[in-house]
């Protein structure tokens, strides 16, 4: 179906595959906010967790986003929350929808390392003609797309009250999840009645419950580190915003480190990294804390460098990866060149050359595989 010029303009403005410009450059933010060259604009940085023990246990880290989402409903700040849950009809897939039910929000707790399309659910809200306020939980690319669409005049903006996100290292494909199941000894996804990538502990095991009553599990390191990270979409590897810079509040794993500062990934009580990025996000975090829904402790922003080594390395390497993609003739989004330069400032020339060569080799291998069908 042919799109109108107005639709084309909206896609150009909003699509993260075309627009990667809206990331922070240190020192260019509004009064009252602090800009960090690596971790973006913020009003508060903290660690914390949901004070509901069940939410904290089921969430991927401390259950901060799930706790905030349930509090938004209970406090009357919004009428519904757009959440993504696993799909009962395809256990390693997802479905998204807006809900006011605390149990459904809880069912959406935990990271899902598989394809998702939460913004599709917004079309259902349009069709309903409901004017109630909605909070949206989505990946950084989903939130950035929605923020840009609203700024460009999309009428859904009249409904969306709060944008919540999380740190993201990319979305693995369905092929990757099928490989994960095979590694667990499950050949057919139809055998799986319930699946979880993370949660029920921190970091929590990957678990597949089977129709015969059996269950297969592996660690987070085995599922993400060994298999799924190799199946992340190519565009995710050059995404400028894996840290939710367009969200009101963003959460992540506040990993504990070993003696060298690298995350240990050993099971512990869940702890979330929480960043309030906007005045609204700060207001909501303050209110949720006052109401006892969230408990927090202050955090110096440089401590995130140790908690999130994967994210910091991705951002440091981004400019070089983009250059490699362009050398190989790949289309890439438009970027904020000043931000890219800031990310890589701590990389030596030797490290930059090594990253460039490694990226080119990977792209050449992918091209050869594609040419062989």
CSV table of C-alpha atoms in Angstrom, one decimal:
chain,number,residue,atom,x,y,z
A,1,UNK,CA,0.0,0.0,0.0
A,2,UNK,CA,1.4,3.4,-1.0
A,3,UNK,CA,2.0,5.8,1.9
A,4,UNK,CA,1.1,9.5,1.7
A,5,UNK,CA,3.8,12.1,1.8
A,6,UNK,CA,2.7,12.9,5.4
A,7,UNK,CA,3.2,9.3,6.4
A,8,UNK,CA,6.6,9.2,4.7
A,9,UNK,CA,7.6,12.3,6.6
A,10,UNK,CA,6.5,10.7,9.9
A,11,UNK,CA,8.5,7.6,9.2
A,12,UNK,CA,11.6,9.6,8.3
A,13,UNK,CA,11.3,11.6,11.5
A,14,UNK,CA,10.5,8.7,13.9
A,15,UNK,CA,12.0,5.5,12.6
A,16,UNK,CA,15.2,4.5,14.5
A,17,UNK,CA,16.5,2.8,11.3
A,18,UNK,CA,16.7,6.3,9.7
A,19,UNK,CA,17.0,8.7,12.6
A,20,UNK,CA,19.6,8.3,15.3
A,21,UNK,CA,20.3,11.9,16.0
A,22,UNK,CA,18.4,12.5,19.3
A,23,UNK,CA,21.1,11.5,21.8
A,24,UNK,CA,22.8,13.7,24.3
A,25,UNK,CA,25.9,15.8,23.8
A,26,UNK,CA,27.3,16.8,27.1
A,27,UNK,CA,26.7,20.4,28.0
A,28,UNK,CA,23.8,21.0,25.6
A,29,UNK,CA,20.9,20.0,27.9
A,30,UNK,CA,18.3,22.3,29.5
A,31,UNK,CA,18.7,23.9,32.9
A,32,UNK,CA,18.1,21.5,35.8
A,33,UNK,CA,19.3,18.4,34.0
A,34,UNK,CA,22.8,16.9,34.0
A,35,UNK,CA,24.4,15.6,30.8
A,36,UNK,CA,26.9,12.8,30.8
A,37,UNK,CA,29.0,12.1,27.6
A,38,UNK,CA,28.3,8.3,28.0
A,39,UNK,CA,25.1,7.8,30.0
A,40,UNK,CA,23.0,10.7,28.7
A,41,UNK,CA,20.8,13.3,30.3
A,42,UNK,CA,19.5,12.7,33.8
A,43,UNK,CA,17.9,14.3,36.9
A,44,UNK,CA,18.7,11.4,39.2
A,45,UNK,CA,20.8,8.2,39.1
A,46,UNK,CA,20.2,5.6,41.8
A,47,UNK,CA,20.1,1.9,42.5
A,48,UNK,CA,16.9,0.4,43.9
A,49,UNK,CA,14.2,-2.2,43.8
A,50,UNK,CA,10.5,-2.8,44.1
A,51,UNK,CA,9.4,-3.0,47.7
A,52,UNK,CA,7.0,-5.8,46.7
A,53,UNK,CA,9.0,-9.0,47.3
A,54,UNK,CA,7.2,-10.9,44.5
A,55,UNK,CA,7.8,-8.1,42.0
A,56,UNK,CA,11.5,-8.0,43.0
A,57,UNK,CA,11.8,-11.7,42.7
A,58,UNK,CA,10.1,-12.0,39.3
A,59,UNK,CA,11.7,-9.0,37.7
A,60,UNK,CA,15.0,-9.2,35.7
A,61,UNK,CA,16.9,-7.2,38.3
A,62,UNK,CA,15.1,-5.4,41.2
A,63,UNK,CA,11.7,-5.2,39.5
A,64,UNK,CA,11.9,-1.4,39.3
A,65,UNK,CA,9.9,-1.0,36.0
A,66,UNK,CA,7.2,-3.5,37.0
A,67,UNK,CA,6.9,-1.9,40.4
A,68,UNK,CA,6.6,1.6,38.9
A,69,UNK,CA,4.1,0.4,36.3
A,70,UNK,CA,1.9,-1.2,39.0
A,71,UNK,CA,2.2,2.0,41.1
A,72,UNK,CA,1.2,4.2,38.2
A,73,UNK,CA,-2.1,2.3,38.0
A,74,UNK,CA,-2.7,2.1,41.8
A,75,UNK,CA,-1.9,5.9,42.2
A,76,UNK,CA,-4.3,6.9,39.3
A,77,UNK,CA,-1.5,8.5,37.3
A,78,UNK,CA,-2.5,6.4,34.3
A,79,UNK,CA,-5.5,4.2,33.4
A,80,UNK,CA,-3.5,1.5,31.6
A,81,UNK,CA,0.1,0.4,30.9
A,82,UNK,CA,1.3,-1.0,27.6
A,83,UNK,CA,3.3,-4.1,28.5
A,84,UNK,CA,4.9,-7.0,26.6
A,85,UNK,CA,4.3,-10.6,27.8
A,86,UNK,CA,5.2,-14.0,26.3
A,87,UNK,CA,2.6,-15.3,23.8
A,88,UNK,CA,0.7,-18.3,25.1
A,89,UNK,CA,0.3,-19.5,21.5
A,90,UNK,CA,4.0,-19.4,20.8
A,91,UNK,CA,6.0,-19.6,24.0
A,92,UNK,CA,9.2,-18.1,22.8
A,93,UNK,CA,7.4,-15.2,21.1
A,94,UNK,CA,5.7,-12.1,22.6
A,95,UNK,CA,2.5,-10.1,22.4
A,96,UNK,CA,1.9,-6.6,23.7
A,97,UNK,CA,-1.2,-4.9,25.0
A,98,UNK,CA,-2.5,-2.2,27.3
A,99,UNK,CA,-3.8,-3.3,30.7
A,100,UNK,CA,-4.9,-2.0,34.0
A,101,UNK,CA,-4.5,-5.5,35.7
A,102,UNK,CA,-1.7,-5.8,38.2
A,103,UNK,CA,-1.4,-9.5,37.5
A,104,UNK,CA,-0.9,-8.9,33.8
A,105,UNK,CA,1.7,-6.3,34.5
A,106,UNK,CA,3.5,-8.8,36.7
A,107,UNK,CA,3.3,-11.4,34.0
A,108,UNK,CA,5.2,-9.0,31.8
A,109,UNK,CA,8.1,-8.8,34.3
A,110,UNK,CA,11.5,-10.0,33.2
A,111,UNK,CA,13.6,-9.5,30.1
A,112,UNK,CA,12.5,-11.0,26.9
A,113,UNK,CA,15.4,-11.6,24.4
A,114,UNK,CA,13.2,-12.2,21.4
A,115,UNK,CA,11.3,-10.1,18.8
A,116,UNK,CA,8.6,-7.8,20.0
A,117,UNK,CA,6.5,-5.0,18.6
A,118,UNK,CA,4.9,-3.1,21.5
A,119,UNK,CA,4.0,0.0,19.5
A,120,UNK,CA,1.6,-2.1,17.3
A,121,UNK,CA,-0.6,-2.3,20.4
A,122,UNK,CA,-1.1,1.5,20.1
A,123,UNK,CA,-3.2,1.0,17.0
A,124,UNK,CA,-5.7,-1.0,19.2
A,125,UNK,CA,-6.0,2.0,21.5
A,126,UNK,CA,-6.8,4.3,18.5
A,127,UNK,CA,-9.5,1.8,17.4
A,128,UNK,CA,-11.1,1.8,20.8
A,129,UNK,CA,-11.6,5.5,20.9
A,130,UNK,CA,-10.6,5.5,24.6
A,131,UNK,CA,-9.1,8.7,25.8
A,132,UNK,CA,-7.5,7.3,29.0
A,133,UNK,CA,-3.9,8.0,29.9
A,134,UNK,CA,-1.4,5.3,29.1
A,135,UNK,CA,2.2,4.5,30.2
A,136,UNK,CA,4.3,2.7,27.7
A,137,UNK,CA,7.1,0.2,28.5
A,138,UNK,CA,9.4,-0.5,25.6
A,139,UNK,CA,12.9,-0.9,24.3
A,140,UNK,CA,14.9,2.3,23.7
A,141,UNK,CA,14.2,2.1,20.0
A,142,UNK,CA,10.4,1.8,20.7
A,143,UNK,CA,10.4,4.7,23.1
A,144,UNK,CA,12.5,6.9,20.8
A,145,UNK,CA,10.2,6.1,17.9
A,146,UNK,CA,7.2,7.0,19.9
A,147,UNK,CA,8.7,10.2,21.3
A,148,UNK,CA,9.6,11.4,17.8
A,149,UNK,CA,6.3,10.5,16.4
A,150,UNK,CA,4.5,12.5,19.1
A,151,UNK,CA,6.8,15.4,18.4
A,152,UNK,CA,5.9,15.2,14.7
A,153,UNK,CA,2.2,15.4,15.5
A,154,UNK,CA,1.0,11.9,15.9
A,155,UNK,CA,-2.3,12.1,17.8
A,156,UNK,CA,-1.4,9.1,20.0
A,157,UNK,CA,0.5,11.7,22.0
A,158,UNK,CA,-2.7,12.8,23.6
A,159,UNK,CA,-3.0,9.4,25.2
A,160,UNK,CA,0.6,8.6,26.2
A,161,UNK,CA,1.5,10.0,29.6
A,162,UNK,CA,4.7,8.2,30.6
A,163,UNK,CA,7.5,6.5,28.7
A,164,UNK,CA,9.5,3.8,30.5
A,165,UNK,CA,12.5,1.9,29.1
A,166,UNK,CA,15.5,-0.3,29.9
A,167,UNK,CA,19.0,-0.8,28.8
A,168,UNK,CA,19.1,-3.0,25.7
A,169,UNK,CA,22.0,-4.8,23.9
A,170,UNK,CA,19.9,-5.7,20.9
A,171,UNK,CA,17.0,-8.0,20.0
A,172,UNK,CA,17.9,-11.6,19.1
A,173,UNK,CA,16.0,-13.3,16.3
A,174,UNK,CA,13.5,-16.1,16.5
A,175,UNK,CA,16.2,-18.2,14.8
A,176,UNK,CA,18.4,-17.6,17.8
A,177,UNK,CA,15.7,-18.6,20.3
A,178,UNK,CA,15.1,-21.8,18.4
A,179,UNK,CA,18.8,-22.5,18.6
A,180,UNK,CA,18.6,-21.9,22.3
A,181,UNK,CA,15.8,-24.4,22.6
A,182,UNK,CA,17.8,-27.0,20.7
A,183,UNK,CA,20.7,-26.4,23.0
A,184,UNK,CA,18.3,-27.2,25.8
A,185,UNK,CA,17.3,-30.4,24.0
A,186,UNK,CA,14.0,-29.1,22.7
A,187,UNK,CA,13.6,-29.5,18.9
A,188,UNK,CA,10.1,-28.1,18.5
A,189,UNK,CA,8.9,-24.8,20.1
A,190,UNK,CA,5.4,-26.4,20.3
A,191,UNK,CA,6.7,-28.6,23.1
A,192,UNK,CA,7.2,-25.5,25.3
A,193,UNK,CA,4.2,-24.4,27.4
A,194,UNK,CA,5.9,-21.6,29.3
A,195,UNK,CA,9.2,-19.8,28.7
A,196,UNK,CA,11.3,-17.2,30.6
A,197,UNK,CA,14.6,-15.7,29.5
A,198,UNK,CA,15.3,-14.0,32.8
A,199,UNK,CA,13.8,-13.3,36.2
A,200,UNK,CA,12.6,-15.4,39.2
A,201,UNK,CA,15.9,-14.4,40.7
A,202,UNK,CA,18.8,-12.1,39.7
A,203,UNK,CA,19.9,-12.6,37.0
A,204,UNK,CA,17.7,-15.7,37.0
A,205,UNK,CA,17.9,-18.8,34.8
A,206,UNK,CA,16.5,-19.3,31.4
A,207,UNK,CA,13.7,-21.9,31.7
A,208,UNK,CA,11.5,-23.8,29.3
A,209,UNK,CA,8.6,-25.7,30.8
A,210,UNK,CA,7.5,-28.6,28.5
A,211,UNK,CA,4.2,-30.2,27.8
A,212,UNK,CA,5.3,-33.5,29.3
A,213,UNK,CA,5.9,-31.8,32.7
A,214,UNK,CA,9.7,-31.6,32.3
A,215,UNK,CA,11.7,-28.4,32.5
A,216,UNK,CA,15.0,-27.4,30.9
A,217,UNK,CA,17.2,-24.6,32.3
A,218,UNK,CA,20.5,-22.8,31.7
A,219,UNK,CA,22.1,-19.8,33.1
A,220,UNK,CA,21.8,-16.3,31.8
A,221,UNK,CA,25.5,-16.5,30.8
A,222,UNK,CA,24.8,-19.6,28.8
A,223,UNK,CA,21.7,-18.3,27.1
A,224,UNK,CA,22.6,-14.7,26.3
A,225,UNK,CA,26.4,-15.0,26.4
A,226,UNK,CA,26.7,-18.3,24.4
A,227,UNK,CA,23.9,-18.1,22.0
A,228,UNK,CA,21.5,-15.2,21.8
A,229,UNK,CA,24.0,-12.4,21.5
A,230,UNK,CA,25.2,-13.9,18.3
A,231,UNK,CA,21.7,-13.6,16.8
A,232,UNK,CA,21.2,-9.9,17.5
A,233,UNK,CA,19.8,-7.9,14.5
A,234,UNK,CA,22.5,-6.2,12.4
A,235,UNK,CA,21.0,-2.8,12.9
A,236,UNK,CA,21.1,-3.2,16.7
A,237,UNK,CA,24.9,-3.4,16.5
A,238,UNK,CA,25.0,0.2,15.3
A,239,UNK,CA,22.1,1.5,17.4
A,240,UNK,CA,23.0,4.9,19.0
A,241,UNK,CA,20.7,4.5,22.0
A,242,UNK,CA,20.7,1.3,24.0
A,243,UNK,CA,20.2,3.2,27.2
A,244,UNK,CA,16.8,4.7,26.8
A,245,UNK,CA,17.7,8.4,26.3
A,246,UNK,CA,14.2,9.3,25.3
A,247,UNK,CA,12.4,7.7,28.3
A,248,UNK,CA,11.2,9.5,31.3
A,249,UNK,CA,12.6,6.7,33.5
A,250,UNK,CA,15.0,4.0,32.4
A,251,UNK,CA,16.1,0.9,34.4
A,252,UNK,CA,18.9,-1.7,34.0
A,253,UNK,CA,20.8,-4.3,35.9
A,254,UNK,CA,23.0,-2.8,38.6
A,255,UNK,CA,25.5,-5.6,38.5
A,256,UNK,CA,27.9,-6.3,41.3
A,257,UNK,CA,31.5,-6.6,40.1
A,258,UNK,CA,34.4,-8.9,40.9
A,259,UNK,CA,37.8,-7.6,42.0
A,260,UNK,CA,38.5,-6.4,38.4
A,261,UNK,CA,35.2,-4.6,38.3
A,262,UNK,CA,33.5,-7.1,35.8
A,263,UNK,CA,30.0,-8.2,36.6
A,264,UNK,CA,29.9,-11.6,38.5
A,265,UNK,CA,26.3,-12.6,37.4
A,266,UNK,CA,26.0,-14.6,40.6
A,267,UNK,CA,22.5,-15.0,42.0
A,268,UNK,CA,21.6,-12.2,44.5
A,269,UNK,CA,18.7,-10.1,45.7
A,270,UNK,CA,17.6,-8.1,42.6
A,271,UNK,CA,19.0,-4.6,42.3
A,272,UNK,CA,18.1,-2.2,39.5
A,273,UNK,CA,19.9,0.8,38.1
A,274,UNK,CA,17.3,3.6,37.9
A,275,UNK,CA,17.8,6.8,35.9
A,276,UNK,CA,15.2,9.6,35.9
A,277,UNK,CA,15.8,11.4,32.6
A,278,UNK,CA,13.1,14.0,32.5
A,279,UNK,CA,11.4,16.3,35.0
A,280,UNK,CA,8.3,14.1,34.8
A,281,UNK,CA,10.5,11.0,35.5
A,282,UNK,CA,12.0,12.7,38.5
A,283,UNK,CA,8.5,13.7,39.8
A,284,UNK,CA,7.2,10.1,39.4
A,285,UNK,CA,10.2,8.5,41.0
A,286,UNK,CA,9.9,10.8,44.0
A,287,UNK,CA,6.2,10.1,44.3
A,288,UNK,CA,6.7,6.3,44.0
A,289,UNK,CA,9.4,6.5,46.6
A,290,UNK,CA,7.2,8.5,49.0
A,291,UNK,CA,4.4,6.0,48.6
A,292,UNK,CA,6.8,3.2,49.4
A,293,UNK,CA,6.6,1.4,46.0
A,294,UNK,CA,10.3,1.8,45.2
A,295,UNK,CA,13.3,1.9,47.5
A,296,UNK,CA,16.5,3.6,46.2
A,297,UNK,CA,20.0,4.6,47.1
A,298,UNK,CA,22.0,7.4,45.4
A,299,UNK,CA,24.6,6.3,42.8
A,300,UNK,CA,27.5,8.2,41.3
A,301,UNK,CA,27.1,8.0,37.5
A,302,UNK,CA,30.6,6.8,36.9
A,303,UNK,CA,29.8,3.7,38.8
A,304,UNK,CA,27.7,2.7,35.8
A,305,UNK,CA,30.9,2.3,33.9
A,306,UNK,CA,31.6,-0.8,36.0
A,307,UNK,CA,28.1,-2.1,36.2
A,308,UNK,CA,27.4,-2.0,32.5
A,309,UNK,CA,30.7,-2.9,30.7
A,310,UNK,CA,28.8,-4.3,27.7
A,311,UNK,CA,26.9,-1.0,27.1
A,312,UNK,CA,30.0,1.2,27.6
A,313,UNK,CA,32.0,-0.9,25.1
A,314,UNK,CA,29.2,-0.8,22.5
A,315,UNK,CA,29.0,3.0,22.7
A,316,UNK,CA,32.8,3.4,22.6
A,317,UNK,CA,32.9,1.2,19.5
A,318,UNK,CA,29.8,2.7,17.8
A,319,UNK,CA,31.5,5.3,15.6
A,320,UNK,CA,34.0,2.8,14.2
A,321,UNK,CA,31.3,0.2,13.6
A,322,UNK,CA,29.3,2.7,11.6
A,323,UNK,CA,32.4,3.6,9.5
A,324,UNK,CA,32.8,-0.1,8.7
A,325,UNK,CA,29.2,-0.5,7.7
A,326,UNK,CA,29.5,2.5,5.4
A,327,UNK,CA,32.7,1.1,3.9
A,328,UNK,CA,30.8,-2.1,3.1
A,329,UNK,CA,28.0,-0.2,1.4
A,330,UNK,CA,25.4,-0.6,4.1
A,331,UNK,CA,22.7,2.0,4.7
A,332,UNK,CA,22.9,3.4,8.2
A,333,UNK,CA,20.8,5.9,10.1
A,334,UNK,CA,21.7,9.6,10.5
A,335,UNK,CA,23.7,10.1,13.7
A,336,UNK,CA,24.7,12.9,16.0
A,337,UNK,CA,28.4,13.0,15.1
A,338,UNK,CA,29.4,15.0,18.2
A,339,UNK,CA,27.9,12.4,20.4
A,340,UNK,CA,29.7,9.6,18.6
A,341,UNK,CA,33.0,11.4,18.9
A,342,UNK,CA,32.5,11.7,22.6
A,343,UNK,CA,31.8,8.0,23.1
A,344,UNK,CA,35.1,6.9,21.6
A,345,UNK,CA,37.3,9.5,23.3
A,346,UNK,CA,38.9,6.9,25.7
A,347,UNK,CA,39.8,4.4,22.9
A,348,UNK,CA,43.4,4.3,21.7
A,349,UNK,CA,44.2,4.3,18.0
A,350,UNK,CA,45.3,0.7,18.3
A,351,UNK,CA,42.0,-0.3,19.8
A,352,UNK,CA,40.1,1.6,17.1
A,353,UNK,CA,42.0,-0.2,14.4
A,354,UNK,CA,41.3,-3.5,16.0
A,355,UNK,CA,37.6,-2.8,16.2
A,356,UNK,CA,37.4,-1.7,12.6
A,357,UNK,CA,39.2,-4.8,11.3
A,358,UNK,CA,37.0,-7.1,13.4
A,359,UNK,CA,33.8,-5.4,12.2
A,360,UNK,CA,34.8,-5.5,8.6
A,361,UNK,CA,35.6,-9.2,8.9
A,362,UNK,CA,32.3,-10.0,10.5
A,363,UNK,CA,30.4,-8.0,7.7
A,364,UNK,CA,32.4,-9.9,5.0
A,365,UNK,CA,31.5,-13.2,6.6
A,366,UNK,CA,27.8,-12.2,6.7
A,367,UNK,CA,27.9,-11.1,3.1
A,368,UNK,CA,29.4,-14.4,2.0
A,369,UNK,CA,26.8,-16.4,3.9
A,370,UNK,CA,24.0,-14.3,2.4
A,371,UNK,CA,25.3,-14.8,-1.1
A,372,UNK,CA,25.3,-18.6,-0.6
A,373,UNK,CA,21.6,-18.4,0.3
